[in-house]
Short mmCIF file of C-alpha atoms in Angstrom, two decimals:
data_model
loop_
_atom_site.label_atom_id
_atom_site.label_comp_id
_atom_site.label_asym_id
_atom_site.label_seq_id
_atom_site.Cartn_x
_atom_site.Cartn_y
_atom_site.Cartn_z
CA MET V 295 143.90 134.49 60.06
CA THR V 296 142.72 130.88 59.67
CA LEU V 297 144.27 127.57 60.63
CA ALA V 298 145.67 125.23 58.04
CA ALA V 299 143.19 122.70 56.65
CA ALA V 300 145.31 119.75 57.75
CA GLU V 301 146.06 120.57 61.38
CA PRO V 302 148.95 118.54 62.85
CA ARG V 303 148.02 116.04 65.57
CA ASP V 304 151.18 116.53 67.61
CA PRO V 305 151.34 119.55 70.03
CA LEU V 306 154.93 120.33 69.00
CA ALA V 307 154.02 120.28 65.32
CA ARG V 308 151.08 122.60 66.01
CA ALA V 309 153.37 124.94 67.94
CA GLU V 310 155.89 124.91 65.09
CA GLN V 311 153.12 125.83 62.68
CA LEU V 312 152.39 129.00 64.67
CA HIS V 313 156.12 129.65 65.07
CA LEU V 314 156.49 129.86 61.29
CA TRP V 315 154.06 132.76 61.12
CA GLY V 316 155.44 136.27 61.33
CA GLU V 317 154.97 138.31 64.50
CA GLU V 318 152.21 140.38 62.98
CA ALA V 319 150.31 137.35 61.70
CA LEU V 320 150.50 135.73 65.13
CA ARG V 321 149.32 138.94 66.80
CA ARG V 322 146.33 139.23 64.42
CA PHE V 323 145.44 135.58 65.04
CA ALA V 324 145.45 136.13 68.82
CA VAL V 325 143.48 139.40 68.61
CA GLU V 326 140.84 137.83 66.38
CA ALA V 327 140.56 134.76 68.61
CA ALA V 328 140.11 136.90 71.74
CA GLY V 329 137.71 139.30 70.03
CA SER V 330 135.45 136.50 68.79
CA ARG V 331 135.93 134.47 72.00
CA ASP V 332 136.87 131.50 69.86
CA VAL V 333 137.75 128.79 72.35
CA GLU V 334 139.41 126.53 69.77
CA ARG V 335 141.80 129.19 68.55
CA LEU V 336 142.47 130.50 72.06
CA TRP V 337 143.38 126.97 73.11
CA ARG V 338 145.59 126.54 70.06
CA LEU V 339 147.52 129.62 71.13
CA THR V 340 147.70 128.55 74.79
CA GLU V 341 148.83 125.03 73.93
CA ALA V 342 151.59 126.39 71.68
CA HIS V 343 152.88 128.67 74.42
CA LEU V 344 152.84 125.86 76.99
CA THR V 345 154.71 123.61 74.56
CA LEU V 346 157.38 126.19 73.73
CA HIS V 347 157.73 128.09 77.00
CA GLY V 348 155.94 126.10 79.73
CA ALA V 349 157.86 124.60 82.64
CA SER V 350 157.47 121.07 81.23
CA GLY V 351 157.52 121.98 77.52
CA VAL V 352 156.73 119.00 75.31
CA GLY V 353 156.61 116.91 78.49
CA THR V 354 153.38 118.58 79.62
CA SER V 355 151.03 115.70 80.34
CA LYS V 356 147.79 115.14 78.49
CA HIS V 357 145.98 115.36 81.82
CA THR V 358 147.39 118.84 82.45
CA LEU V 359 146.50 119.97 78.95
CA ARG V 360 142.93 118.73 79.36
CA ALA V 361 142.63 120.49 82.71
CA TYR V 362 143.97 123.77 81.29
CA ARG V 363 141.63 123.56 78.32
CA ARG V 364 138.69 122.98 80.67
CA GLY V 365 139.77 126.03 82.65
CA LEU V 366 139.96 128.14 79.50
CA VAL V 367 136.43 127.12 78.52
CA GLU V 368 135.17 127.99 81.99
CA LEU V 369 136.86 131.38 81.98
CA VAL V 370 135.39 132.36 78.60
CA GLY V 371 131.96 131.18 79.74
CA LEU V 372 131.99 133.10 83.04
CA TRP V 373 133.54 136.22 81.53
CA ALA V 374 130.70 136.82 79.08
CA GLY V 375 130.65 140.54 79.87
CA GLU V 376 134.42 141.04 79.91
CA SER V 377 136.76 142.00 77.10
CA LEU V 378 139.48 139.35 77.02
CA LEU V 379 142.04 141.83 75.75
CA ARG V 380 141.04 144.66 78.11
CA PRO V 381 139.52 143.08 81.22
CA SER V 382 138.16 145.43 83.86
CA ARG V 383 139.81 146.11 87.20
CA ASP V 384 139.49 143.19 89.65
CA ALA V 385 138.01 140.95 86.94
CA GLY V 386 140.52 138.22 87.78
CA ALA V 387 139.83 138.34 91.52
CA LEU V 388 136.08 138.33 90.91
CA TYR V 389 136.39 135.26 88.67
CA VAL V 390 138.23 133.28 91.34
CA GLN V 391 135.77 134.25 94.07
CA ARG V 392 132.86 133.22 91.83
CA LEU V 393 134.46 129.79 91.51
CA ARG V 394 134.82 129.55 95.28
CA ALA V 395 131.21 130.63 95.79
CA GLY V 396 129.84 128.23 93.16
CA ASP V 397 128.47 131.04 90.98
CA ARG V 398 129.00 129.19 87.68
CA GLU V 399 125.57 129.09 86.04
CA PRO V 400 126.75 130.08 82.51
CA VAL V 401 129.11 127.09 82.46
CA LEU V 402 126.51 124.74 83.94
CA ALA V 403 123.86 125.89 81.47
CA TYR V 404 126.22 125.25 78.57
CA ALA V 405 127.02 121.77 79.89
CA GLU V 406 123.33 120.86 80.20
CA GLY V 407 123.04 121.13 76.43
CA ALA V 408 125.95 118.80 75.79
CA ARG V 409 125.08 115.24 74.85
CA ARG V 410 128.23 113.56 76.08
CA GLY V 411 130.89 113.95 78.72
CA ARG V 412 131.01 114.40 82.43
CA ARG V 413 128.85 117.23 83.76
CA PRO V 414 130.61 120.03 85.64
CA LYS V 415 130.28 119.92 89.40
CA ARG V 416 127.63 122.16 90.92
CA GLY V 417 128.35 124.31 93.92
CA PRO V 418 131.67 125.73 95.15
CA LEU V 419 134.82 124.18 93.69
CA ALA V 420 137.44 122.55 95.87
CA PRO V 421 140.50 124.73 96.66
CA ALA V 422 142.75 122.53 94.49
CA THR V 423 140.34 122.88 91.55
CA VAL V 424 140.22 126.65 91.96
CA GLU V 425 144.04 126.72 91.91
CA LEU V 426 143.98 124.71 88.69
CA ARG V 427 141.47 127.07 87.09
CA LEU V 428 143.65 130.00 88.11
CA ALA V 429 146.71 128.34 86.56
CA ALA V 430 144.78 127.83 83.32
CA ALA V 431 143.73 131.50 83.26
CA ARG V 432 147.32 132.61 83.78
CA ALA V 433 148.44 130.29 80.97
CA LEU V 434 145.95 131.93 78.60
CA TYR V 435 147.23 135.42 79.37
CA ASP V 436 150.84 134.30 79.14
CA ALA V 437 149.99 133.17 75.61
CA LEU V 438 148.13 136.35 74.68
CA ARG V 439 151.03 138.52 75.84
CA TRP V 440 153.50 136.22 74.04
CA ALA V 441 151.56 136.78 70.83
CA GLY V 442 151.58 140.55 71.36
CA ALA V 443 147.77 140.77 71.54
CA THR V 444 147.61 142.45 74.94
CA GLU V 445 149.65 143.63 77.89
CA ALA V 446 146.90 142.74 80.36
CA ASP V 447 147.78 140.43 83.26
CA PRO V 448 144.52 140.22 85.25
CA PHE V 449 145.56 137.21 87.33
CA HIS V 450 149.06 138.33 88.34
CA ASP V 451 148.31 139.15 92.00
CA VAL V 452 145.14 137.10 92.40
CA ARG V 453 145.00 134.69 95.32
CA THR V 454 142.48 131.94 95.82
CA GLY V 455 141.95 132.71 99.51
CA ARG V 456 142.35 130.53 102.54
CA ASP V 457 140.23 127.42 102.89
CA THR V 458 138.26 127.65 106.15
CA THR V 459 137.53 123.90 106.38
CA ARG V 460 140.17 121.60 107.80
CA GLU V 461 141.12 118.85 105.36
CA GLU V 462 140.95 116.18 108.05
CA ASP V 463 137.32 117.08 108.79
CA VAL V 464 136.23 116.26 105.24
CA ALA V 465 138.73 113.52 104.46
CA GLY V 466 136.17 110.80 105.09
CA LEU V 467 134.02 112.23 102.31
CA LYS V 468 136.85 111.65 99.81
CA VAL V 469 137.99 108.16 100.82
CA TYR V 470 136.26 104.81 100.44
CA THR V 471 136.40 102.93 103.72
CA GLU V 472 137.60 99.34 103.93
CA PHE V 473 134.01 98.19 104.48
CA GLU V 474 132.87 100.11 101.39
CA LEU V 475 135.62 98.53 99.29
CA ILE V 476 134.53 95.07 100.45
CA GLU V 477 130.98 95.91 99.38
CA LEU V 478 132.13 97.19 95.98
CA LEU V 479 134.26 94.13 95.28
CA GLY V 480 131.53 91.80 96.47
CA ARG V 481 128.90 93.35 94.20
CA ALA V 482 131.18 93.71 91.14
CA GLU V 483 129.69 91.30 88.60
CA GLU V 484 132.16 92.16 85.84
CA PRO V 485 135.85 91.21 86.30
CA GLU V 486 136.80 94.56 84.76
CA ASP V 487 134.93 96.34 87.58
CA ARG V 488 137.03 94.54 90.20
CA VAL V 489 140.20 95.42 88.28
CA ILE V 490 139.20 99.12 88.25
CA VAL V 491 138.52 99.14 91.99
CA LEU V 492 141.80 97.39 92.82
CA LEU V 493 143.96 99.41 90.43
CA GLY V 494 142.83 102.45 92.40
CA ALA V 495 142.40 101.12 95.94
CA HIS V 496 145.45 98.78 95.97
CA ALA V 497 147.89 100.11 93.34
CA GLY V 498 146.91 103.76 93.85
CA LEU V 499 146.63 104.48 90.11
CA ARG V 500 145.00 107.63 88.84
CA VAL V 501 142.20 107.18 86.29
CA SER V 502 144.42 108.41 83.43
CA GLU V 503 147.05 105.84 84.45
CA MET V 504 144.45 103.06 84.50
CA LEU V 505 143.37 103.92 80.97
CA ALA V 506 146.94 104.04 79.65
CA LEU V 507 147.97 100.73 81.25
CA ARG V 508 148.86 97.94 78.79
CA TRP V 509 149.38 94.24 79.40
CA GLU V 510 153.02 94.55 78.36
CA ASP V 511 153.52 96.91 81.32
CA ILE V 512 152.46 94.26 83.86
CA ASP V 513 154.74 91.61 85.35
CA LEU V 514 152.41 89.25 87.19
CA GLY V 515 155.25 86.93 88.21
CA GLY V 516 157.20 89.77 89.79
CA ARG V 517 153.97 91.39 91.02
CA GLU V 518 154.63 94.86 89.67
CA LEU V 519 153.42 97.15 86.93
CA LEU V 520 154.97 100.06 85.08
CA VAL V 521 153.18 103.39 85.01
CA ARG V 522 154.23 105.24 81.88
CA ALA V 523 153.90 109.02 81.67
CA GLY V 524 152.10 109.42 84.98
CA LYS V 525 151.54 112.77 86.66
CA GLY V 526 154.35 115.11 85.69
CA ASN V 527 155.07 112.76 82.78
CA LYS V 528 156.97 110.44 85.13
CA THR V 529 157.48 106.70 84.71
CA ALA V 530 157.57 104.47 87.80
CA LEU V 531 157.19 100.89 89.02
CA VAL V 532 154.25 100.05 91.29
CA GLN V 533 154.03 96.93 93.46
CA LEU V 534 150.95 94.72 93.14
CA THR V 535 149.05 93.18 96.04
CA PRO V 536 148.32 89.44 95.76
CA ARG V 537 144.59 90.20 95.32
CA LEU V 538 145.21 92.63 92.48
CA ALA V 539 147.66 90.25 90.77
CA ALA V 540 145.08 87.44 90.97
CA GLU V 541 142.31 89.62 89.51
CA LEU V 542 144.58 90.82 86.70
CA ARG V 543 145.55 87.23 85.90
CA ALA V 544 141.90 86.16 85.71
CA TRP V 545 141.01 89.22 83.63
CA ARG V 546 143.87 88.55 81.20
CA ARG V 547 142.72 84.95 80.67
CA LEU V 548 139.25 86.23 79.80
CA VAL V 549 140.66 88.90 77.49
CA LEU V 550 142.81 86.37 75.61
CA ALA V 551 139.86 83.99 75.33
CA GLN V 552 137.96 86.79 73.60
CA GLY V 553 140.72 87.07 71.00
CA ARG V 554 142.19 90.41 72.04
CA SER V 555 145.94 90.94 71.70
CA GLU V 556 147.98 90.86 74.90
CA ASP V 557 149.55 94.15 73.78
CA ASP V 558 146.18 95.88 74.10
CA ARG V 559 145.27 98.16 76.94
CA VAL V 560 144.16 96.44 80.12
CA LEU V 561 140.79 98.20 80.32
CA ARG V 562 138.24 98.03 77.55
CA LEU V 563 137.01 101.47 78.57
CA ARG V 564 138.66 104.30 76.67
CA SER V 565 137.62 107.49 78.50
CA GLN V 566 137.82 108.86 82.02
CA TYR V 567 134.10 109.49 81.93
CA GLY V 568 133.55 105.82 81.07
CA VAL V 569 135.44 104.75 84.21
CA TYR V 570 133.56 107.39 86.22
CA ARG V 571 130.19 106.07 85.07
CA ARG V 572 131.18 102.44 85.63
CA LEU V 573 132.27 103.07 89.23
CA ARG V 574 129.23 105.23 89.92
CA ALA V 575 126.93 102.42 88.73
CA LEU V 576 128.80 99.92 90.92
CA CYS V 577 128.41 102.21 93.94
CA LEU V 578 124.68 102.45 93.27
CA ARG V 579 124.32 98.64 93.16
CA SER V 580 126.43 98.29 96.31
CA GLU V 581 124.57 101.02 98.21
CA VAL V 582 127.88 102.83 98.72
CA ARG V 583 128.00 106.61 98.40
CA PHE V 584 129.87 107.52 95.23
CA LYS V 585 132.94 109.61 96.09
CA GLY V 586 134.60 109.71 92.69
CA VAL V 587 137.31 107.57 91.10
CA HIS V 588 140.21 109.41 92.74
CA ALA V 589 138.86 108.45 96.18
CA LEU V 590 140.08 104.91 95.43
CA ARG V 591 143.65 106.24 95.34
CA HIS V 592 143.06 108.08 98.61
CA ALA V 593 141.84 104.80 100.10
CA ALA V 594 145.14 103.15 99.14
CA GLY V 595 147.17 105.88 100.85
CA THR V 596 144.99 105.92 103.96
CA LYS V 597 145.09 102.12 104.39
CA LEU V 598 148.85 101.92 103.88
CA TYR V 599 149.49 104.65 106.45
CA ARG V 600 147.19 103.02 109.00
CA GLN V 601 148.97 99.71 108.45
CA THR V 602 152.54 100.99 108.60
CA GLY V 603 152.53 104.49 110.10
CA ASP V 604 155.28 105.18 107.55
CA LEU V 605 154.73 108.21 105.33
CA GLY V 606 157.79 107.27 103.29
CA GLN V 607 156.08 104.07 102.16
CA VAL V 608 152.95 106.05 101.29
CA GLN V 609 155.04 108.48 99.26
CA ASP V 610 156.78 105.64 97.41
CA HIS V 611 153.62 103.66 96.67
CA LEU V 612 151.57 106.62 95.48
CA ARG V 613 154.56 108.21 93.74
CA HIS V 614 154.21 111.59 95.41
CA ALA V 615 156.93 114.09 94.55
CA THR V 616 157.38 115.20 98.18
CA LEU V 617 156.72 113.80 101.62
CA ASP V 618 154.43 116.74 102.37
CA MET V 619 151.99 115.48 99.73
CA ALA V 620 151.70 112.20 101.64
CA ARG V 621 151.01 113.89 104.97
CA ARG V 622 147.30 114.22 104.15
CA TYR V 623 146.93 110.53 104.94
CA ALA V 624 148.38 111.06 108.40
CA ARG V 625 145.91 113.89 109.00
CA SER V 626 143.00 111.82 107.72
CA ASP V 627 143.52 108.98 110.22
CA ARG V 628 141.12 110.07 112.96
CA ARG V 629 140.91 106.59 114.51
CA LYS V 630 144.20 107.06 116.39
CA LEU V 631 142.87 110.25 117.97
CA ARG V 632 139.64 108.51 118.93
CA GLY V 633 141.58 105.64 120.51
CA SER V 634 143.67 108.07 122.54
CA LEU V 635 140.62 109.96 123.78
CA ASP V 636 138.82 106.73 124.74
CA ALA V 637 141.47 106.15 127.43
CA TRP V 638 140.70 109.44 129.18
CA GLU V 639 138.97 109.24 132.58
#
């Protein structure tokens, strides 16, 4: 079974294309894809199942789809000796524990040969990343069973295991301090670099939200911006700090002077890896340890909690679905504990 020459660009249209096949044709397609370990066709099947039967359906965000596709690629790479349709006993549990242990050489070796794109992280994966990889593996097998290619469910009872490191003990490794942000902003020669830092560290935007942001979504007079299709495909208003509003105003004047339309995206960069590289280079010039782009968002949450002590404000500003998700910033504030202990005789 082969795909149509003109493959639709829209996930729903691609899912409809598979839907039009008969049950036997869909089963053969899935069996052939699994037998040949064809990542493209396996992803086509998984994407269709997520679109038709996933919790968010057509509202599944592009970020989630990218993460699931990455997980599918990693699973196929690490399961080189496994039959996808008839995996061995405990294959799912072994896969997860290999991720936790950092035993991912087949994936890393493959990435070394790639010319572009962000390189996979070496060493053990963070608990949240392991959970995401596990969700991607389950999505693949949901799709294979949906297509009638297998009855296997190797990840049904698999658990990722308990993390033995307290989050508050490593929080400082994932957050840029106020001093580090001052250094980054002071050494940022390009206005766009300052905008990137402040969109993360003041507005709390994720990198995907930075890239999707357009000038028409920003109200500088009212000091707010609109995040469209954020995490969970949600749309929300975000308040701007005076510093961020000023930097955006200066950046817009420069953009307009260069002849770009005001309806264009705010950032000239078009990929997450581009933002990653830009911030990493800025950290190198500033002699600040690079902690990733998402650490800017953590810095926003940490600073707001230290300033207000109000987790509700943190939840609102960072657009967390629940208050529990904002509690990490309360745990990460070790300065209050230090101040309390300093008073001991």
